[in-house]
């Protein structure tokens, strides 16, 4: 890291007024198209083993699946996997996307209840905004399973299927720690943070996991955040907006990195990594001074960017596995059985501790994407070469 401090104070004042933080909205741009998603039916999961038998039991039962948005590839995959797996077990599926419009999601869930859903699976947009409609479902005796994002402030949720969200943050932090050899280096590295949506519990947990690893290095001065924006409140981005991430990165680069390079973009989402990439290209960064950029979801575009070097890593979350665990929860609640859970402590939604199944997130980069992603059947070499 070059060490020129010129103009820093002035920049702080300028940028503070320019930065767009959690209070603003922005529309995400799309990542990879649905056609590029892993083939849901072909990849469909271990549920296969049980698929033949329960079709008859499941018949006539309807499952409403409420997803947040199609603007990010991961949710398209999640929805497709859930639908395929539930249908293979004989359930009727009502899959809805609300395009990050909270009221639209409320209406969709109301319609699911009115049209006789027997179970609801919800990946929320704003995790506290569904309390009333969740109470309606409870009143009507319809069990709810929280999908990937915890449903907050309600006792109407029966189970939660997700990835270890704090573990995602820890994995990103450890990746940075190892790649920059933070424990041993005598260098200092500049870093900026791009964290998730404040109305998504996952974003808070990721931040906690990340800072558990990185805060000591900020304290020691091995990591230097020139914008001074290290708190969750200062770095969160409402509705996971790629545009806001790009705008924030542009503002950081202009305000704080005119005379020295930004070394690390610690981002919580592949969409943010795309935003940072665009900002860095705009600011004239090249392969010679390109920063380490993290992400989450291992979207197709992100994986291609990892191969080409414009993103360093991502967190691979196998949406087929998550759907499989969630489908098993649906089956269990509808058949009066206990589903498999592996966490009864971490996910307190302010009313109850929701019994959860946590899948394991895996850090992927250029060195292991073949083994994890290609050999795991998530994307083919052909998809990645397109
Ligand atoms: C999910 C992430 C995803 C983010 C943005 C979070 O709730 O856990 O996997 O990147 O939402 O869609």
Coordinates of C-alpha atoms and ligand atoms in Angstrom, one line a residue:
X1 CA 0.0 0.0 0.0
X2 CA 1.3 3.4 -0.9
X3 CA 1.3 5.8 2.0
X4 CA 0.1 9.2 1.0
X5 CA -2.3 10.8 3.4
X6 CA -2.8 14.0 1.4
X7 CA -6.2 15.5 1.5
X8 CA -7.6 12.8 3.7
X9 CA -9.5 15.1 6.0
X10 CA -11.1 17.1 3.2
X11 CA -12.0 13.9 1.5
X12 CA -13.7 12.5 4.6
X13 CA -15.9 15.5 4.8
X14 CA -16.7 15.4 1.0
X15 CA -17.5 11.8 0.8
X16 CA -19.5 11.6 4.0
X17 CA -22.1 13.7 2.2
X18 CA -21.9 11.7 -1.0
X19 CA -22.1 8.1 0.2
X20 CA -25.3 6.3 -0.2
X21 CA -25.9 4.0 2.7
X22 CA -28.7 1.9 4.1
X23 CA -31.2 4.7 4.0
X24 CA -31.5 4.7 0.2
X25 CA -33.0 2.3 -2.2
X26 CA -31.6 1.2 -5.5
X27 CA -32.5 -1.4 -8.1
X28 CA -30.3 -4.4 -8.6
X29 CA -29.2 -5.3 -12.0
X30 CA -29.4 -8.9 -13.0
X31 CA -26.6 -11.4 -12.9
X32 CA -26.9 -14.5 -14.9
X33 CA -30.1 -15.5 -16.6
X34 CA -32.3 -18.4 -15.4
X35 CA -31.2 -20.5 -18.4
X36 CA -27.8 -20.5 -16.9
X37 CA -28.9 -21.8 -13.6
X38 CA -28.0 -25.3 -12.7
X39 CA -30.6 -27.7 -14.1
X40 CA -32.9 -28.0 -11.2
X41 CA -34.6 -31.2 -12.3
X42 CA -31.5 -33.0 -13.3
X43 CA -29.7 -32.0 -10.2
X44 CA -32.5 -32.6 -7.9
X45 CA -31.4 -33.9 -4.8
X46 CA -31.3 -36.7 -2.4
X47 CA -35.1 -36.3 -2.0
X48 CA -35.0 -38.6 -5.1
X49 CA -34.6 -41.5 -2.8
X50 CA -38.0 -40.8 -1.2
X51 CA -39.5 -39.3 -4.3
X52 CA -41.3 -42.4 -5.5
X53 CA -43.2 -43.3 -2.4
X54 CA -44.6 -40.1 -1.0
X55 CA -46.2 -38.8 -4.2
X56 CA -49.5 -40.4 -3.2
X57 CA -49.4 -39.0 0.4
X58 CA -48.6 -35.6 -0.8
X59 CA -51.3 -35.5 -3.3
X60 CA -53.7 -32.6 -3.1
X61 CA -51.4 -30.7 -0.7
X62 CA -50.4 -27.3 -1.8
X63 CA -47.2 -25.5 -0.8
X64 CA -46.8 -21.7 -1.3
X65 CA -43.2 -20.7 -1.9
X66 CA -42.6 -16.9 -1.6
X67 CA -39.2 -15.8 -2.9
X68 CA -37.8 -12.2 -2.8
X69 CA -36.5 -11.4 -6.3
X70 CA -35.4 -12.7 -9.6
X71 CA -32.8 -9.9 -9.9
X72 CA -30.2 -12.2 -8.4
X73 CA -29.5 -15.6 -9.9
X74 CA -29.3 -17.4 -6.6
X75 CA -33.1 -16.9 -5.9
X76 CA -34.0 -18.1 -9.4
X77 CA -32.1 -21.2 -8.6
X78 CA -33.6 -21.5 -5.1
X79 CA -37.2 -21.2 -6.5
X80 CA -36.5 -23.6 -9.4
X81 CA -35.0 -26.2 -7.0
X82 CA -37.8 -25.9 -4.5
X83 CA -40.5 -26.2 -7.2
X84 CA -38.9 -29.2 -8.9
X85 CA -38.2 -31.1 -5.6
X86 CA -41.7 -30.4 -4.2
X87 CA -43.4 -31.4 -7.4
X88 CA -41.4 -34.6 -7.6
X89 CA -42.9 -35.5 -4.3
X90 CA -46.4 -34.9 -5.5
X91 CA -47.1 -31.4 -4.0
X92 CA -48.8 -28.7 -5.9
X93 CA -46.5 -25.6 -5.8
X94 CA -47.4 -21.9 -6.0
X95 CA -44.0 -20.2 -6.5
X96 CA -44.1 -16.4 -6.4
X97 CA -41.4 -13.7 -6.6
X98 CA -42.0 -10.2 -5.3
X99 CA -39.1 -8.3 -6.9
X100 CA -38.0 -6.8 -3.6
X101 CA -41.4 -5.1 -3.1
X102 CA -42.4 -5.8 0.5
X103 CA -46.1 -5.1 0.0
X104 CA -46.2 -7.3 -3.1
X105 CA -44.8 -10.2 -1.0
X106 CA -47.4 -9.6 1.7
X107 CA -50.1 -9.8 -1.0
X108 CA -48.7 -12.9 -2.5
X109 CA -48.6 -14.7 0.9
X110 CA -52.2 -13.5 1.6
X111 CA -53.3 -15.0 -1.7
X112 CA -51.5 -18.3 -0.9
X113 CA -53.4 -18.5 2.4
X114 CA -56.7 -17.6 0.7
X115 CA -56.2 -20.2 -2.0
X116 CA -55.7 -23.0 0.5
X117 CA -52.0 -23.5 0.9
X118 CA -51.2 -26.3 3.4
X119 CA -47.7 -25.0 4.1
X120 CA -45.8 -21.8 3.4
X121 CA -42.1 -21.5 2.6
X122 CA -40.9 -17.9 2.8
X123 CA -37.6 -16.2 1.9
X124 CA -38.5 -12.7 3.0
X125 CA -37.6 -9.3 1.6
X126 CA -38.0 -7.5 4.9
X127 CA -37.9 -10.1 7.7
X128 CA -40.0 -8.1 10.1
X129 CA -42.6 -6.9 7.7
X130 CA -44.6 -10.1 7.5
X131 CA -45.7 -10.4 11.1
X132 CA -49.4 -9.8 10.3
X133 CA -49.7 -12.1 7.4
X134 CA -47.7 -14.8 9.4
X135 CA -50.2 -14.4 12.2
X136 CA -53.0 -15.0 9.6
X137 CA -51.3 -18.2 8.5
X138 CA -51.0 -19.4 12.1
X139 CA -54.6 -18.6 12.7
X140 CA -55.5 -20.7 9.7
X141 CA -53.3 -23.6 10.9
X142 CA -50.8 -23.2 8.1
X143 CA -47.2 -24.0 9.1
X144 CA -44.5 -21.7 7.9
X145 CA -40.9 -22.5 7.1
X146 CA -38.3 -19.7 6.9
X147 CA -36.1 -20.2 3.8
X148 CA -32.6 -18.9 4.0
X149 CA -33.6 -15.7 5.7
X150 CA -34.9 -15.8 9.3
X151 CA -38.5 -14.5 9.8
X152 CA -38.2 -12.1 12.7
X153 CA -40.6 -11.0 15.4
X154 CA -43.1 -13.9 15.0
X155 CA -44.0 -17.1 16.8
X156 CA -45.7 -18.4 13.6
X157 CA -42.6 -19.9 12.1
X158 CA -42.0 -23.6 12.7
X159 CA -38.5 -24.2 11.2
X160 CA -35.7 -22.5 9.4
X161 CA -33.5 -23.9 6.6
X162 CA -30.4 -21.8 5.9
X163 CA -26.6 -21.8 5.6
X164 CA -24.5 -21.0 8.6
X165 CA -24.7 -17.2 8.1
X166 CA -22.1 -16.2 10.6
X167 CA -19.9 -18.9 9.1
X168 CA -20.2 -17.1 5.7
X169 CA -18.7 -14.0 7.3
X170 CA -16.0 -15.9 9.1
X171 CA -15.1 -17.7 5.8
X172 CA -14.8 -14.4 4.0
X173 CA -12.7 -12.9 6.8
X174 CA -10.5 -16.0 7.0
X175 CA -10.0 -15.9 3.2
X176 CA -8.7 -12.3 3.4
X177 CA -6.6 -13.1 6.5
X178 CA -4.9 -16.0 4.7
X179 CA -4.5 -14.4 1.3
X180 CA -2.9 -11.3 2.7
X181 CA -1.1 -13.2 5.5
X182 CA -2.4 -10.7 8.0
X183 CA -1.2 -12.6 11.0
X184 CA 2.5 -12.3 9.9
X185 CA 2.8 -9.5 7.4
X186 CA 4.5 -6.2 8.1
X187 CA 2.6 -4.6 5.2
X188 CA -0.6 -2.6 5.7
X189 CA -3.6 -3.0 3.4
X190 CA -6.5 -0.7 2.6
X191 CA -9.9 -2.1 2.9
X192 CA -13.5 -1.0 2.3
X193 CA -16.7 -2.8 3.4
X194 CA -19.9 -3.5 1.5
X195 CA -22.4 -5.2 3.8
X196 CA -25.9 -6.6 3.3
X197 CA -29.4 -5.3 3.8
X198 CA -30.2 -4.1 7.4
X199 CA -33.7 -5.8 7.2
X200 CA -32.0 -9.2 6.5
X201 CA -30.8 -11.0 9.6
X202 CA -28.3 -12.8 7.5
X203 CA -26.5 -9.5 6.8
X204 CA -26.0 -8.9 10.5
X205 CA -24.7 -12.4 11.1
X206 CA -22.3 -12.2 8.2
X207 CA -20.9 -8.9 9.4
X208 CA -20.4 -10.3 12.9
X209 CA -18.5 -13.3 11.5
X210 CA -16.4 -11.2 9.3
X211 CA -15.5 -8.7 12.0
X212 CA -14.7 -11.5 14.4
X213 CA -11.8 -12.2 12.1
X214 CA -10.9 -8.8 10.8
X215 CA -11.5 -6.3 13.6
X216 CA -8.2 -7.2 15.4
X217 CA -6.3 -6.3 12.2
X218 CA -8.2 -3.0 11.9
X219 CA -7.3 -2.4 15.6
X220 CA -3.6 -3.2 15.0
X221 CA -3.5 -1.1 11.8
X222 CA -2.6 -4.0 9.5
X223 CA -5.9 -3.2 7.8
X224 CA -6.7 0.5 7.1
X225 CA -10.2 1.6 6.2
X226 CA -9.7 5.1 4.8
X227 CA -13.3 6.0 4.6
X228 CA -13.6 5.2 8.3
X229 CA -16.8 3.2 7.5
X230 CA -16.4 -0.1 9.4
X231 CA -19.6 -0.3 11.4
X232 CA -22.6 -2.3 10.1
X233 CA -24.8 0.8 10.0
X234 CA -22.2 2.6 7.9
X235 CA -21.6 -0.1 5.4
X236 CA -25.0 -1.9 5.0
X237 CA -26.8 -1.6 1.7
X238 CA -30.5 -1.7 1.7
X239 CA -32.1 -4.5 -0.4
X240 CA -28.6 -5.7 -1.4
X241 CA -28.5 -3.1 -4.2
X242 CA -25.7 -3.6 -6.7
X243 CA -26.1 0.0 -7.9
X244 CA -25.6 1.4 -4.4
X245 CA -22.5 -0.8 -3.9
X246 CA -21.1 0.6 -7.1
X247 CA -22.0 4.2 -6.1
X248 CA -20.4 3.7 -2.7
X249 CA -17.3 2.2 -4.2
X250 CA -17.0 5.1 -6.7
X251 CA -17.3 7.6 -3.9
X252 CA -14.7 5.8 -1.8
X253 CA -12.3 5.7 -4.7
X254 CA -12.8 9.4 -5.5
X255 CA -12.8 10.6 -1.9
X256 CA -10.1 8.4 -0.3
X257 CA -8.0 6.6 -2.9
X258 CA -6.9 9.3 -5.3
X259 CA -3.3 8.9 -4.1
X260 CA -3.1 5.3 -3.1
X261 CA -4.8 2.0 -4.1
X262 CA -7.7 0.3 -2.5
X263 CA -6.3 -3.2 -1.7
X264 CA -9.4 -5.1 -0.5
X265 CA -13.2 -4.8 -1.3
X266 CA -14.8 -6.9 1.5
X267 CA -18.2 -7.5 0.0
X268 CA -21.1 -9.6 1.2
X269 CA -22.7 -10.5 -2.1
X270 CA -21.7 -11.2 -5.7
X271 CA -23.9 -8.4 -6.8
X272 CA -21.7 -6.0 -4.8
X273 CA -18.6 -7.5 -6.3
X274 CA -20.0 -6.6 -9.7
X275 CA -20.7 -3.1 -8.6
X276 CA -17.1 -2.7 -7.2
X277 CA -15.7 -4.2 -10.4
X278 CA -17.5 -1.5 -12.5
X279 CA -16.4 1.2 -10.1
X280 CA -12.7 0.0 -10.2
X281 CA -12.7 -0.2 -14.0
X282 CA -14.2 3.3 -14.2
X283 CA -11.4 4.5 -11.9
X284 CA -8.7 3.0 -14.1
X285 CA -7.7 0.0 -12.0
X286 CA -5.9 -2.8 -14.0
X287 CA -4.6 -6.2 -13.3
X288 CA -1.5 -4.6 -11.8
X289 CA -3.4 -3.0 -8.9
X290 CA -6.7 -4.9 -8.9
X291 CA -7.9 -5.4 -5.3
X292 CA -8.9 -8.6 -3.6
X293 CA -12.7 -8.7 -4.0
X294 CA -14.9 -11.1 -2.1
X295 CA -18.5 -12.1 -2.8
X296 CA -21.3 -14.5 -1.8
X297 CA -23.4 -17.0 -3.7
X298 CA -20.9 -18.2 -6.4
X299 CA -23.3 -17.0 -9.1
X300 CA -22.5 -18.0 -12.7
X301 CA -21.2 -14.6 -13.5
X302 CA -19.2 -14.4 -10.3
X303 CA -17.6 -17.8 -11.0
X304 CA -16.7 -16.6 -14.5
X305 CA -15.2 -13.4 -13.0
X306 CA -13.2 -15.6 -10.5
X307 CA -11.8 -17.5 -13.4
X308 CA -10.9 -14.3 -15.3
X309 CA -9.5 -12.7 -12.2
X310 CA -11.8 -9.7 -11.7
X311 CA -13.3 -11.3 -8.6
X312 CA -11.1 -13.1 -6.1
X313 CA -13.5 -15.4 -4.3
X314 CA -17.1 -16.1 -3.5
X315 CA -19.0 -18.2 -1.0
X316 CA -20.6 -21.2 -2.6
X317 CA -24.0 -22.1 -1.3
X318 CA -25.4 -25.2 -2.9
X319 CA -29.1 -24.1 -3.4
X320 CA -29.9 -27.7 -4.3
X321 CA -28.9 -28.9 -0.9
X322 CA -30.8 -26.0 0.9
X323 CA -33.9 -26.9 -1.1
X324 CA -33.6 -30.5 -0.2
X325 CA -33.4 -29.7 3.5
X326 CA -36.3 -27.3 3.3
X327 CA -38.4 -29.8 1.3
X328 CA -37.8 -32.4 4.1
X329 CA -39.1 -29.8 6.6
X330 CA -42.2 -29.3 4.5
X331 CA -42.8 -33.1 4.4
X332 CA -42.3 -33.4 8.1
X333 CA -44.6 -30.6 9.2
X334 CA -47.3 -31.8 6.8
X335 CA -47.0 -35.4 8.1
X336 CA -46.7 -34.5 11.8
X337 CA -43.1 -35.6 12.0
X338 CA -39.9 -34.0 13.3
X339 CA -37.5 -32.8 10.6
X340 CA -33.8 -33.0 10.8
X341 CA -32.4 -29.9 12.6
X342 CA -28.8 -29.1 13.7
X343 CA -29.1 -25.8 15.5
X344 CA -31.5 -24.9 18.3
X345 CA -29.5 -21.9 19.7
X346 CA -28.4 -19.3 17.2
X347 CA -31.6 -18.2 15.5
X348 CA -33.6 -16.2 18.0
X349 CA -36.1 -14.1 16.1
X350 CA -37.0 -11.8 19.1
X351 CA -39.9 -14.0 20.0
X352 CA -38.8 -17.6 19.8
X353 CA -35.6 -19.5 19.0
X354 CA -36.4 -21.1 15.7
X355 CA -35.2 -24.7 15.2
X356 CA -32.9 -24.6 12.2
X357 CA -30.9 -26.7 9.8
X358 CA -27.7 -25.0 8.8
X359 CA -25.9 -26.0 5.6
X360 CA -22.2 -25.4 5.3
X361 CA -21.0 -22.5 3.1
X362 CA -17.7 -23.1 1.2
X363 CA -15.2 -20.5 0.0
X364 CA -14.4 -20.9 -3.7
X365 CA -11.7 -19.3 -5.7
X366 CA -9.6 -20.0 -8.8
X367 CA -7.8 -22.8 -7.1
X368 CA -10.8 -24.9 -6.0
X369 CA -13.8 -23.9 -8.2
X370 CA -13.3 -26.9 -10.5
X371 CA -13.4 -29.4 -7.7
X372 CA -16.2 -27.7 -5.8
X373 CA -18.4 -26.2 -8.5
X374 CA -17.8 -28.1 -11.7
X375 CA -17.2 -31.6 -10.2
X376 CA -20.1 -30.9 -7.8
X377 CA -22.3 -30.5 -10.9
X378 CA -23.4 -26.9 -10.1
X379 CA -22.1 -25.4 -13.3
X380 CA -20.6 -27.2 -16.3
X381 CA -17.3 -26.2 -17.9
X382 CA -19.4 -25.2 -21.0
X383 CA -21.5 -22.7 -18.9
X384 CA -18.4 -21.2 -17.5
X385 CA -16.7 -20.9 -20.9
X386 CA -19.7 -19.1 -22.5
Ligands
LIG1 C1 -28.6 -14.5 1.3 C2 -27.4 -14.4 0.4 C3 -27.6 -13.5 -0.7 C4 -28.3 -12.2 -0.2 C5 -28.7 -11.3 -1.4 C6 -29.0 -13.2 1.7 O1 -30.1 -13.3 2.6 O2 -28.3 -15.3 2.4 O3 -27.0 -15.7 -0.1 O4 -26.4 -13.1 -1.4 O5 -29.4 -12.4 0.6 O6 -29.6 -11.8 -2.2

